[in-house]
Short mmCIF file of C-alpha atoms and ligand atoms in Angstrom, two decimals:
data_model
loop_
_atom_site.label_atom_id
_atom_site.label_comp_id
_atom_site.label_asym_id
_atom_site.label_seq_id
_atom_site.Cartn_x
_atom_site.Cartn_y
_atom_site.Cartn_z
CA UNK A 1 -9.88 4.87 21.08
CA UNK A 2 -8.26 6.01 24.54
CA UNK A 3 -8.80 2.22 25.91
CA UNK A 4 -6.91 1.27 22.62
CA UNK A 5 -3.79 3.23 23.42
CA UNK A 6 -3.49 1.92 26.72
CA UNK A 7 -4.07 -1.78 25.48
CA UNK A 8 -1.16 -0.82 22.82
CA UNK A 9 1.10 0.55 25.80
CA UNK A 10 0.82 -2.76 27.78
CA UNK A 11 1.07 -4.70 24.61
CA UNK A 12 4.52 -3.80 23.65
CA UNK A 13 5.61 -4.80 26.86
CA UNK A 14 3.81 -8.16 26.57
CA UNK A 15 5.02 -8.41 22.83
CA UNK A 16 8.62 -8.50 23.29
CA UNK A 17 8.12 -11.73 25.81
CA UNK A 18 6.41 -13.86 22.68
CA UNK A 19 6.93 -12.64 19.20
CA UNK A 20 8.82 -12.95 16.34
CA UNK A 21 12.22 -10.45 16.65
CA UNK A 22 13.30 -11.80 20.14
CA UNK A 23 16.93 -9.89 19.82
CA UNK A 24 15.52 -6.49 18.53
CA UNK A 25 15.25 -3.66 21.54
CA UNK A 26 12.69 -1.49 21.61
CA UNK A 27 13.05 2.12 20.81
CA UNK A 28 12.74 4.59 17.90
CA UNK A 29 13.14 3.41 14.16
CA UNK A 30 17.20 3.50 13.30
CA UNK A 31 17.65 5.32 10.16
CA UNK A 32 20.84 4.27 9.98
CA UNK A 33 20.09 0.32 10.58
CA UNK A 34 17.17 1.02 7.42
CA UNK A 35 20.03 2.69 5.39
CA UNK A 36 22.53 -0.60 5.82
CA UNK A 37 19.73 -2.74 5.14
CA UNK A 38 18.80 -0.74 1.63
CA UNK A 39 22.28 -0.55 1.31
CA UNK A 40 22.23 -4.46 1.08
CA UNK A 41 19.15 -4.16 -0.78
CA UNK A 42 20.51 -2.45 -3.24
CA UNK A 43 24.15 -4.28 -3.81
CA UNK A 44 21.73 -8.03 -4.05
CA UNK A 45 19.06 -6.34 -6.65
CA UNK A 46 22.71 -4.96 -9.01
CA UNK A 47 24.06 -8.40 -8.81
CA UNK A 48 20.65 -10.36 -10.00
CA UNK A 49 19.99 -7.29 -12.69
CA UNK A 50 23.41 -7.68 -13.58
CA UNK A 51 23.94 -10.85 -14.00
CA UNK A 52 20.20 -11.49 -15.80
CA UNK A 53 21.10 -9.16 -18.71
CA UNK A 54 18.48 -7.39 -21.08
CA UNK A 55 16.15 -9.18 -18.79
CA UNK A 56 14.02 -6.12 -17.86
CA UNK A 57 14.48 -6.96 -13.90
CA UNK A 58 13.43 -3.42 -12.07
CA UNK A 59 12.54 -4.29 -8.48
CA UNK A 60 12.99 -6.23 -5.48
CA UNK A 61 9.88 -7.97 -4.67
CA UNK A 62 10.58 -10.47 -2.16
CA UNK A 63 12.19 -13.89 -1.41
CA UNK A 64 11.23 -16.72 -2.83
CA UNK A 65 10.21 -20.51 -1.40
CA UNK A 66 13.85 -21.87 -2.56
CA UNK A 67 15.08 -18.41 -0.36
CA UNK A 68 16.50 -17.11 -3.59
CA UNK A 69 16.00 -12.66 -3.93
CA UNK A 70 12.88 -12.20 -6.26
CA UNK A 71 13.16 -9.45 -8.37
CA UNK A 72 10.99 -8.48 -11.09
CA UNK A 73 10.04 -6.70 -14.28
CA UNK A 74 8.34 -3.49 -15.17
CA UNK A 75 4.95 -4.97 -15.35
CA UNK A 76 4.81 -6.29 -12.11
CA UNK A 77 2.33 -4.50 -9.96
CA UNK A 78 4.95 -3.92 -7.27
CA UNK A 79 7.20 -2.45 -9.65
CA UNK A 80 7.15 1.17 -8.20
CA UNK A 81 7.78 0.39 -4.67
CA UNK A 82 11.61 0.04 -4.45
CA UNK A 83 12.36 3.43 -5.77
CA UNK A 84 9.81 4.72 -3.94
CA UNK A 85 11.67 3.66 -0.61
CA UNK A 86 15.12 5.05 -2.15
CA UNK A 87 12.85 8.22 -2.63
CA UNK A 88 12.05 8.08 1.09
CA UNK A 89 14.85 6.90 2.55
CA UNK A 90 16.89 10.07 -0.16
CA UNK A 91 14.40 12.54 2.00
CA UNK A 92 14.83 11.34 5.49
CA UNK A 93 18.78 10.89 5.39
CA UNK A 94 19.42 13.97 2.78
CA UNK A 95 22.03 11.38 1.16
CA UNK A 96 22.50 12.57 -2.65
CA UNK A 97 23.39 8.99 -3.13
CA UNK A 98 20.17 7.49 -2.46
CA UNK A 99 18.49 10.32 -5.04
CA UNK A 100 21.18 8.77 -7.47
CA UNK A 101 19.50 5.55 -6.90
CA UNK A 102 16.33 6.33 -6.68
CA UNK A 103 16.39 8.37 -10.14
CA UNK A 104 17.80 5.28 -11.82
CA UNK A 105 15.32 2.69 -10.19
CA UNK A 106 12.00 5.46 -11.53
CA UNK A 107 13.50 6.10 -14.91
CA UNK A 108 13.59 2.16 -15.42
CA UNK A 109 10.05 2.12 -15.72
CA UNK A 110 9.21 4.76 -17.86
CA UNK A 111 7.71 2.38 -20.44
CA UNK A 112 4.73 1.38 -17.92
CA UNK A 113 3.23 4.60 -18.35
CA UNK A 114 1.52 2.81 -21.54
CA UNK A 115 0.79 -0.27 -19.63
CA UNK A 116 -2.46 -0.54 -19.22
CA UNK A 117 -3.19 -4.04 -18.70
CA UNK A 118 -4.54 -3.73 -15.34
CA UNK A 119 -5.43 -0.73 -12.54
CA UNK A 120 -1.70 -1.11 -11.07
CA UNK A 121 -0.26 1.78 -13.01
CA UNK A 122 -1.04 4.31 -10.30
CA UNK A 123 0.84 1.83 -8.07
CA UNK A 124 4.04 1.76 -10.51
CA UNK A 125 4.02 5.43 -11.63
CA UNK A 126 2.66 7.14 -8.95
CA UNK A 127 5.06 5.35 -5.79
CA UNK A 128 8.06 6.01 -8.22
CA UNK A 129 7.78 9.06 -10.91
CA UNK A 130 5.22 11.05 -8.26
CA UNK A 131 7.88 10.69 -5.55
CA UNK A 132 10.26 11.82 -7.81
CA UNK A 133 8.93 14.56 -9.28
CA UNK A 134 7.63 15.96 -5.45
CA UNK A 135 11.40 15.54 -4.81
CA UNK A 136 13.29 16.74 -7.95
CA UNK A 137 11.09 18.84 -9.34
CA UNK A 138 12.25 17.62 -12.80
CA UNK A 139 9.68 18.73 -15.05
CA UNK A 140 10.70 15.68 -17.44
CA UNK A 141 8.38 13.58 -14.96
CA UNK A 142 4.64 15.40 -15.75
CA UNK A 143 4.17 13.80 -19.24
CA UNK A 144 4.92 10.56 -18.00
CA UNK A 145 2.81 10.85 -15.06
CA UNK A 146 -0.06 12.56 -17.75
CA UNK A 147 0.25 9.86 -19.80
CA UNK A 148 -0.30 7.05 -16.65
CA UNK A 149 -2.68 8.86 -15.90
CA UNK A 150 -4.77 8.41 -19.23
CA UNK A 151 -3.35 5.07 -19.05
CA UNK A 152 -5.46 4.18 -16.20
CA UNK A 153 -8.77 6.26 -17.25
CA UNK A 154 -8.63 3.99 -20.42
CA UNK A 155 -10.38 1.33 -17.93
CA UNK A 156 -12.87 3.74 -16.49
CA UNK A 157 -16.41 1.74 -17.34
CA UNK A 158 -19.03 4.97 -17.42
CA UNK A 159 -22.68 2.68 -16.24
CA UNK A 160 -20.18 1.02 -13.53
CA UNK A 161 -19.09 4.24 -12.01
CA UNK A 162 -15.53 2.48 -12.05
CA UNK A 163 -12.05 1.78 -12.91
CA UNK A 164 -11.85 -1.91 -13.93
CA UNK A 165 -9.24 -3.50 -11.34
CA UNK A 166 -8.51 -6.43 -13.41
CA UNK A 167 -8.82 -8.60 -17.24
CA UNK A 168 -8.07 -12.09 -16.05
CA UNK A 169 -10.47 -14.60 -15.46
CA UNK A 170 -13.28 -13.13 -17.53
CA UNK A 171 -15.22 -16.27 -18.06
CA UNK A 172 -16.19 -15.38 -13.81
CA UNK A 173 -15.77 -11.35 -13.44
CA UNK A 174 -17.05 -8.68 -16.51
CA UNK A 175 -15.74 -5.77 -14.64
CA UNK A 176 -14.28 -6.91 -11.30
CA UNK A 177 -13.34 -3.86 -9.09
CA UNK A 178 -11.06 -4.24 -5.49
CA UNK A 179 -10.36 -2.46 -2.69
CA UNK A 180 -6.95 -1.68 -3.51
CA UNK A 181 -8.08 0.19 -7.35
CA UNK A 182 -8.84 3.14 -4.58
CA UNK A 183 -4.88 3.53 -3.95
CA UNK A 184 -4.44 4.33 -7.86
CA UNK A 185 -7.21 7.75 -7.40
CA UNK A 186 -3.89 9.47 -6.25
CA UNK A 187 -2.29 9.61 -9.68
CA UNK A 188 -5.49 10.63 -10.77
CA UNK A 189 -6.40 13.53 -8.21
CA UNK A 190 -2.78 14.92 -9.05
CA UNK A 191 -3.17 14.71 -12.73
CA UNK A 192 -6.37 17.06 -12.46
CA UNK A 193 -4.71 19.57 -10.27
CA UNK A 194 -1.29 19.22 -12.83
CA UNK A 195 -3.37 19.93 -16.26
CA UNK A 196 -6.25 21.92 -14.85
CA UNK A 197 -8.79 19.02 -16.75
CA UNK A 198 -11.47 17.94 -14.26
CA UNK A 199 -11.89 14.05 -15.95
CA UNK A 200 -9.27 12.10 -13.67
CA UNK A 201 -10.39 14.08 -10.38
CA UNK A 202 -14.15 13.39 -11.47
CA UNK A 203 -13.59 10.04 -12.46
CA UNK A 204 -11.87 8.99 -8.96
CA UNK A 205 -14.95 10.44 -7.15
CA UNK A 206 -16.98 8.60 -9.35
CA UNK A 207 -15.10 5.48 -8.01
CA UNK A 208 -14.87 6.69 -4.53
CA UNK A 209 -18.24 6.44 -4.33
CA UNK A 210 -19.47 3.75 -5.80
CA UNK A 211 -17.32 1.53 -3.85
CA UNK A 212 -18.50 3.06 -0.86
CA UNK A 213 -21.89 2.48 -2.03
CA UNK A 214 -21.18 -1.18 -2.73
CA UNK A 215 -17.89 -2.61 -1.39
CA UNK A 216 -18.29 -2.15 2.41
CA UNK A 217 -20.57 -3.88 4.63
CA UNK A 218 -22.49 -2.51 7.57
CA UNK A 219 -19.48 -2.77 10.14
CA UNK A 220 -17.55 -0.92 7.27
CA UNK A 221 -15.44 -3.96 6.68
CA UNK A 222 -14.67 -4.37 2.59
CA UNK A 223 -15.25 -6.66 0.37
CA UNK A 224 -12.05 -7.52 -1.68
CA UNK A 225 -13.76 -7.95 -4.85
CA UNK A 226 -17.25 -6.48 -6.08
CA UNK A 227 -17.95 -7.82 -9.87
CA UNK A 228 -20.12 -5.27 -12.27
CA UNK A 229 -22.51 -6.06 -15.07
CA UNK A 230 -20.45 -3.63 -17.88
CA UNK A 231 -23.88 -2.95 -19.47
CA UNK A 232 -26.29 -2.23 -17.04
CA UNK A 233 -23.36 -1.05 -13.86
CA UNK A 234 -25.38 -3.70 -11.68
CA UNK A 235 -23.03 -5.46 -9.27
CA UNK A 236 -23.22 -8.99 -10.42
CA UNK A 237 -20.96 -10.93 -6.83
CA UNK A 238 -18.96 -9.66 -4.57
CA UNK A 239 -15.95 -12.41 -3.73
CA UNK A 240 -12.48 -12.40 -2.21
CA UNK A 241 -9.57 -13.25 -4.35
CA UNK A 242 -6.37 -12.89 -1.60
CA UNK A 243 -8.99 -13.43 1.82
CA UNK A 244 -9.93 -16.17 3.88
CA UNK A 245 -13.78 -15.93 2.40
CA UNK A 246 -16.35 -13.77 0.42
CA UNK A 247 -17.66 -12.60 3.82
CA UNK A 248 -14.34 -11.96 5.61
CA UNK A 249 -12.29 -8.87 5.99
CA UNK A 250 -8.81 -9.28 4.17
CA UNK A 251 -6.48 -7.18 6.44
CA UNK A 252 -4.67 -5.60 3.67
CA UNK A 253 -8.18 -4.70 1.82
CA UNK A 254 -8.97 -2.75 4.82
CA UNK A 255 -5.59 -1.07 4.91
CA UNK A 256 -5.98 0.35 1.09
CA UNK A 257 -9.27 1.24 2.18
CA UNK A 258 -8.32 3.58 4.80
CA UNK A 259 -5.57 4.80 3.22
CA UNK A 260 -7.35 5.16 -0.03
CA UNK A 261 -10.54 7.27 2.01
CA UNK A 262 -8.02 9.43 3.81
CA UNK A 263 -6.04 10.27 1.01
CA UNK A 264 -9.26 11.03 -1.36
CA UNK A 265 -10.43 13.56 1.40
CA UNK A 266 -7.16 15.19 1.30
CA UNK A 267 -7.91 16.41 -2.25
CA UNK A 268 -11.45 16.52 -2.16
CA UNK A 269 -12.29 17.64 1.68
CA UNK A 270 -15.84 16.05 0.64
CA UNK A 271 -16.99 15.17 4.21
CA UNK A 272 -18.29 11.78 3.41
CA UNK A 273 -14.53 10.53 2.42
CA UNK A 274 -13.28 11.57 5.49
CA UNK A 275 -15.92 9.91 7.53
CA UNK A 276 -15.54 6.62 5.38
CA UNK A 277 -12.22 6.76 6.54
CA UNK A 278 -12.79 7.16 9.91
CA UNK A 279 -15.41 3.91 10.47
CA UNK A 280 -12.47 2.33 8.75
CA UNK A 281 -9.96 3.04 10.65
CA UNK A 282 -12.42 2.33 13.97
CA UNK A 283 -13.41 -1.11 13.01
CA UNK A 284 -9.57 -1.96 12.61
CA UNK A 285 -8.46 -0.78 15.61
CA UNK A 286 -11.49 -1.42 17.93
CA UNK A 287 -11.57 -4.68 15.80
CA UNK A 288 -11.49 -8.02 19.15
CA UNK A 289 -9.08 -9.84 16.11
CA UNK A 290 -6.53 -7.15 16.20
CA UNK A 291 -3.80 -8.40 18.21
CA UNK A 292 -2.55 -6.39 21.54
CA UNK A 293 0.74 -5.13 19.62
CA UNK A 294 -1.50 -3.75 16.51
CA UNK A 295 -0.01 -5.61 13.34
CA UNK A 296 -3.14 -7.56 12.15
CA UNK A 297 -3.80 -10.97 11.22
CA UNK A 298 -3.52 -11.75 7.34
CA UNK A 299 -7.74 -12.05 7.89
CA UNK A 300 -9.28 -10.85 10.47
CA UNK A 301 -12.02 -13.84 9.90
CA UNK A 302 -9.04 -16.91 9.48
CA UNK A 303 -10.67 -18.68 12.00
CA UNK A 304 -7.27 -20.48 12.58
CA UNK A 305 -6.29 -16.94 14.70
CA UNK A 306 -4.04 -16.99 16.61
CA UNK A 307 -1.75 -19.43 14.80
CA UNK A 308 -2.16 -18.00 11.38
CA UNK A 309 0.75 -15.20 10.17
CA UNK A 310 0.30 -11.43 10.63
CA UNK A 311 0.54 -9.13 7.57
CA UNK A 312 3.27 -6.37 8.12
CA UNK A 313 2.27 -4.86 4.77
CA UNK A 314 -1.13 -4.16 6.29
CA UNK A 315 -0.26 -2.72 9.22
CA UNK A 316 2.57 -0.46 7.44
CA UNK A 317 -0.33 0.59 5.06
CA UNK A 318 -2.35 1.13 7.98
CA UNK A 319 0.22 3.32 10.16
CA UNK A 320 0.58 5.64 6.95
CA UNK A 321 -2.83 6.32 6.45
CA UNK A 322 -3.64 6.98 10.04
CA UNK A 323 -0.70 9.65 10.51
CA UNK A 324 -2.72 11.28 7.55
CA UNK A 325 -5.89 10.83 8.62
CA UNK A 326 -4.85 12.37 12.31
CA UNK A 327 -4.59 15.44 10.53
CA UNK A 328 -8.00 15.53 9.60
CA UNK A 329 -9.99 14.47 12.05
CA UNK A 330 -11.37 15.44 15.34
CA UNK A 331 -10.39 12.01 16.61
CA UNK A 332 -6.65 12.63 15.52
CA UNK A 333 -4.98 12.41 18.73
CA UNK A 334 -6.15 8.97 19.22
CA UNK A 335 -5.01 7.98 15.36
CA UNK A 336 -1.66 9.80 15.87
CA UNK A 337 -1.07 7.71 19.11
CA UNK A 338 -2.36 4.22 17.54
CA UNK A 339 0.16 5.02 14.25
CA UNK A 340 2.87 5.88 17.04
CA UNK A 341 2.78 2.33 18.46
CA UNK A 342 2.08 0.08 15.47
CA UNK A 343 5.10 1.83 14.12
CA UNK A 344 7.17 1.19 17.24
CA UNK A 345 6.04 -2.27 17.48
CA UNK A 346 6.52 -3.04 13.87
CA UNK A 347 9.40 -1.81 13.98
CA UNK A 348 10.89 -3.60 17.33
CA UNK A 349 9.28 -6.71 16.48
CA UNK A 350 8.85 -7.21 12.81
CA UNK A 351 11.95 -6.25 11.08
CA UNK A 352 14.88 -8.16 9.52
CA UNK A 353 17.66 -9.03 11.57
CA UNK A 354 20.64 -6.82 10.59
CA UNK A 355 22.13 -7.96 7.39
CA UNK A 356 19.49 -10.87 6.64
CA UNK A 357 16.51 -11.23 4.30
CA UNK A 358 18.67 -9.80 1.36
CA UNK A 359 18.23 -5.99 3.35
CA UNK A 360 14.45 -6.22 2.94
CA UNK A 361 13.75 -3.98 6.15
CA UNK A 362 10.67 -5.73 7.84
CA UNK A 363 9.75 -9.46 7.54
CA UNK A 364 6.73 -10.98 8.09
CA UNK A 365 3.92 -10.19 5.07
CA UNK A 366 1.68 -12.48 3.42
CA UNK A 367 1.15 -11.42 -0.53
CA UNK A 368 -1.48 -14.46 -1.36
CA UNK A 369 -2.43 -16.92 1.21
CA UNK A 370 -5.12 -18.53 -0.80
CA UNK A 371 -2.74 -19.09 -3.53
CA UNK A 372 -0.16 -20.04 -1.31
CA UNK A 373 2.46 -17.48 -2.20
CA UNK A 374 4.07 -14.96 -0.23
CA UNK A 375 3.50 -16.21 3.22
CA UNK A 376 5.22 -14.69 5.92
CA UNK A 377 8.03 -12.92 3.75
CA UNK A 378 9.46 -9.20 3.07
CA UNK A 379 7.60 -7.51 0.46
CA UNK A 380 8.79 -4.06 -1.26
CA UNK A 381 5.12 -3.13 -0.61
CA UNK A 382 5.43 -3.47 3.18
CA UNK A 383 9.38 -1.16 3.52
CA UNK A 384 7.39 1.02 1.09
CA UNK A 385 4.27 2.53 3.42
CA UNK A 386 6.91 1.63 6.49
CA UNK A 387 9.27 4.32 5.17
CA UNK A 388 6.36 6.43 4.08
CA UNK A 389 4.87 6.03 7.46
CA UNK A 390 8.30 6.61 9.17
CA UNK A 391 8.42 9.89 7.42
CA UNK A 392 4.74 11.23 7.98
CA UNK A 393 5.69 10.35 11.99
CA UNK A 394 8.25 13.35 11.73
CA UNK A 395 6.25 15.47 9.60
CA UNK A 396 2.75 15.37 11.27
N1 LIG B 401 -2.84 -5.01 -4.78
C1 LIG B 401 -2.50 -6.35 -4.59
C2 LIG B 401 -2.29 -6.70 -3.18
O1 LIG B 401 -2.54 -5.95 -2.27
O2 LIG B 401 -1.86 -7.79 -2.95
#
């Protein structure tokens, strides 16, 4: 881990001779430059809401192939991340008018708390009504993050141990379960300690561990996607949906992973969690494929490295959960001082220029390469765990 910091020392310097951002400095994230980037943001979302009337648009998403602003209904899983970085960006600056924002962007979804068509709802509620309520206070808030809450046990298959991830393609998966379904234990773990009933928190440790049990491999890499037999809870394959193969490590995958480990410890303190999430967070960042300046490859297995993209969203994901998980663990110092550079770097070398990419504040995510979508973009997802990792830097 030591060796790792000093690599990521020299690496910024190397960085800023070959990548991306060649006009950005280096130095401490700008609050300011995020807030006239959301400001941007914010006036390009109005306009496309605006002027596509009683069309249930909620969120910025990202840009699209003909470089058009995608924004997108309710029921998209990434629904809950825009007002989640108004909540963040409302807490860092103190600016009442970013909680006016924010508190219209959450209240627009209020329907999804019923949607229960996949395991996303913890994404959608829990990024937007939990940071709201943790900010407001507004009591108004608990049903609807109750209710999402029950939403999401609904899918809870008893002989699998697990939350079903996903309905589509049903003629190959019964009961298909990623890597990412352990993001969505949050709402869960907060909806025990909110009504006092044990099933959510029990349920999420049910899920915890069975994917330990069966989505990691030796070198505590993940699988994306484990598939379960609904009757008997056998696993039945274990394939990738959004990696480069079935036996390669998906950079995001390991970022929920982490993140989803670390937080579960935080309200379980059940030792094995937190140790999960450390032999995560050491095969990512002793991993030979993780570039000097820390912002992964898409895959670390593309065997196209290093001319394939990087994934910002990953390594925003990552930074979060490892300013968390320093808190824990013996070996925080190290995580603390990896989460300080990735942030710097992604930061100085990943961001949008000033006033381009619609305000989006970093560039530079892949959402599906396999399906060809999303490739080396701004995604809501990646600002999200940037500003949530920008504020955990202060805090911790
Ligand atoms: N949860 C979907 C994704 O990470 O792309």
């Amino acid at each position: 881990m030591k060796q790792l910091s000093v690599l990521l020392v020299v690496s910024v310097m190397l960085a800023f001779t070959s990548c991306t951002n060649s006009v950005s400095e280096p130095g401490e994230v700008d609050l300011e430059a995020v807030g006239q980037q959301l400001q941007l943001l914010h006036q390009n979302t109005e306009k496309i809401i605006t002027e596509a009337d009683g069309s249930e648009l909620v969120c910025p998403r990202t840009i699209n192939e003909d470089g058009s602003l995608r924004v997108v209904p309710g029921g998209d899983w990434t629904s809950g991340f825009y007002s989640g970085t108004l909540w963040y960006m409302y807490e860092m600056s103190g600016d009442e008018s970013w909680k006016k924002k924010a508190i219209t962007y959450t209240e627009m979804l209020e329907k999804e708390q019923y949607n229960g068509s996949n395991h996303d709802v913890g994404f959608r509620m829990y990024c937007s009504y939990g940071n709201a309520l943790r900010l407001t206070k507004n009591e108004a808030y608990i049903p609807i993050l109750v209710q999402s809450a029950k939403t999401l046990i609904a899918r809870y298959y008893e002989e699998v141990g697990c939350i079903r991830s996903w309905n589509f393609d049903e003629q190959v998966w019964q009961c298909p379960v990623i890597i990412d379904n352990m993001m969505n234990l949050e709402l869960l773990f907060w909806a025990s300690e909110q009504t006092g009933n044990p099933v959510y928190k029990d349920i999420a440790i049910s899920h915890a561990l069975t994917t330990i049990k069966h989505q990691f491999r030796d070198d505590y890499s993940t699988v994306h996607v484990v598939d379960y037999d609904t009757i008997t809870g056998e696993v039945r394959q274990k394939n990738t949906h959004q990696g480069y193969a079935d036996e390669s490590s998906w950079a995001r995958g390991q970022a929920w992973g982490l993140y989803g480990y670390t937080m579960t410890y935080r309200f379980t303190k059940d030792q094995r969690f937190l140790e999960q999430a450390e032999h995560i967070a050491d095969f990512l960042l002793n991993n030979p494929a993780l570039p000097e300046d820390g912002i992964p490859y898409w895959d670390f297995n593309d065997p196209g490295i290093p001319e394939v993209p990087r994934d910002v969203s990953a390594a925003a994901i990552i930074t979060s959960a490892l300013y968390e998980l320093s808190t824990f663990s013996d070996e925080g110092e190290s995580y603390k001082l990896a989460a300080d550079r990735i942030l710097m770097n992604t930061w100085s070398l990943y961001r949008s220029m000033k006033g381009e990419n619609f305000g989006f504040i970093l560039d530079h995510s892949v959402g599906n390469m396999p399906d060809g979508s999303e490739i080396d973009v701004p995604i809501n997802y990646a600002d999200y765990y940037f500003m949530e990792a920008l504020y955990r830097s202060k805090k911790f």
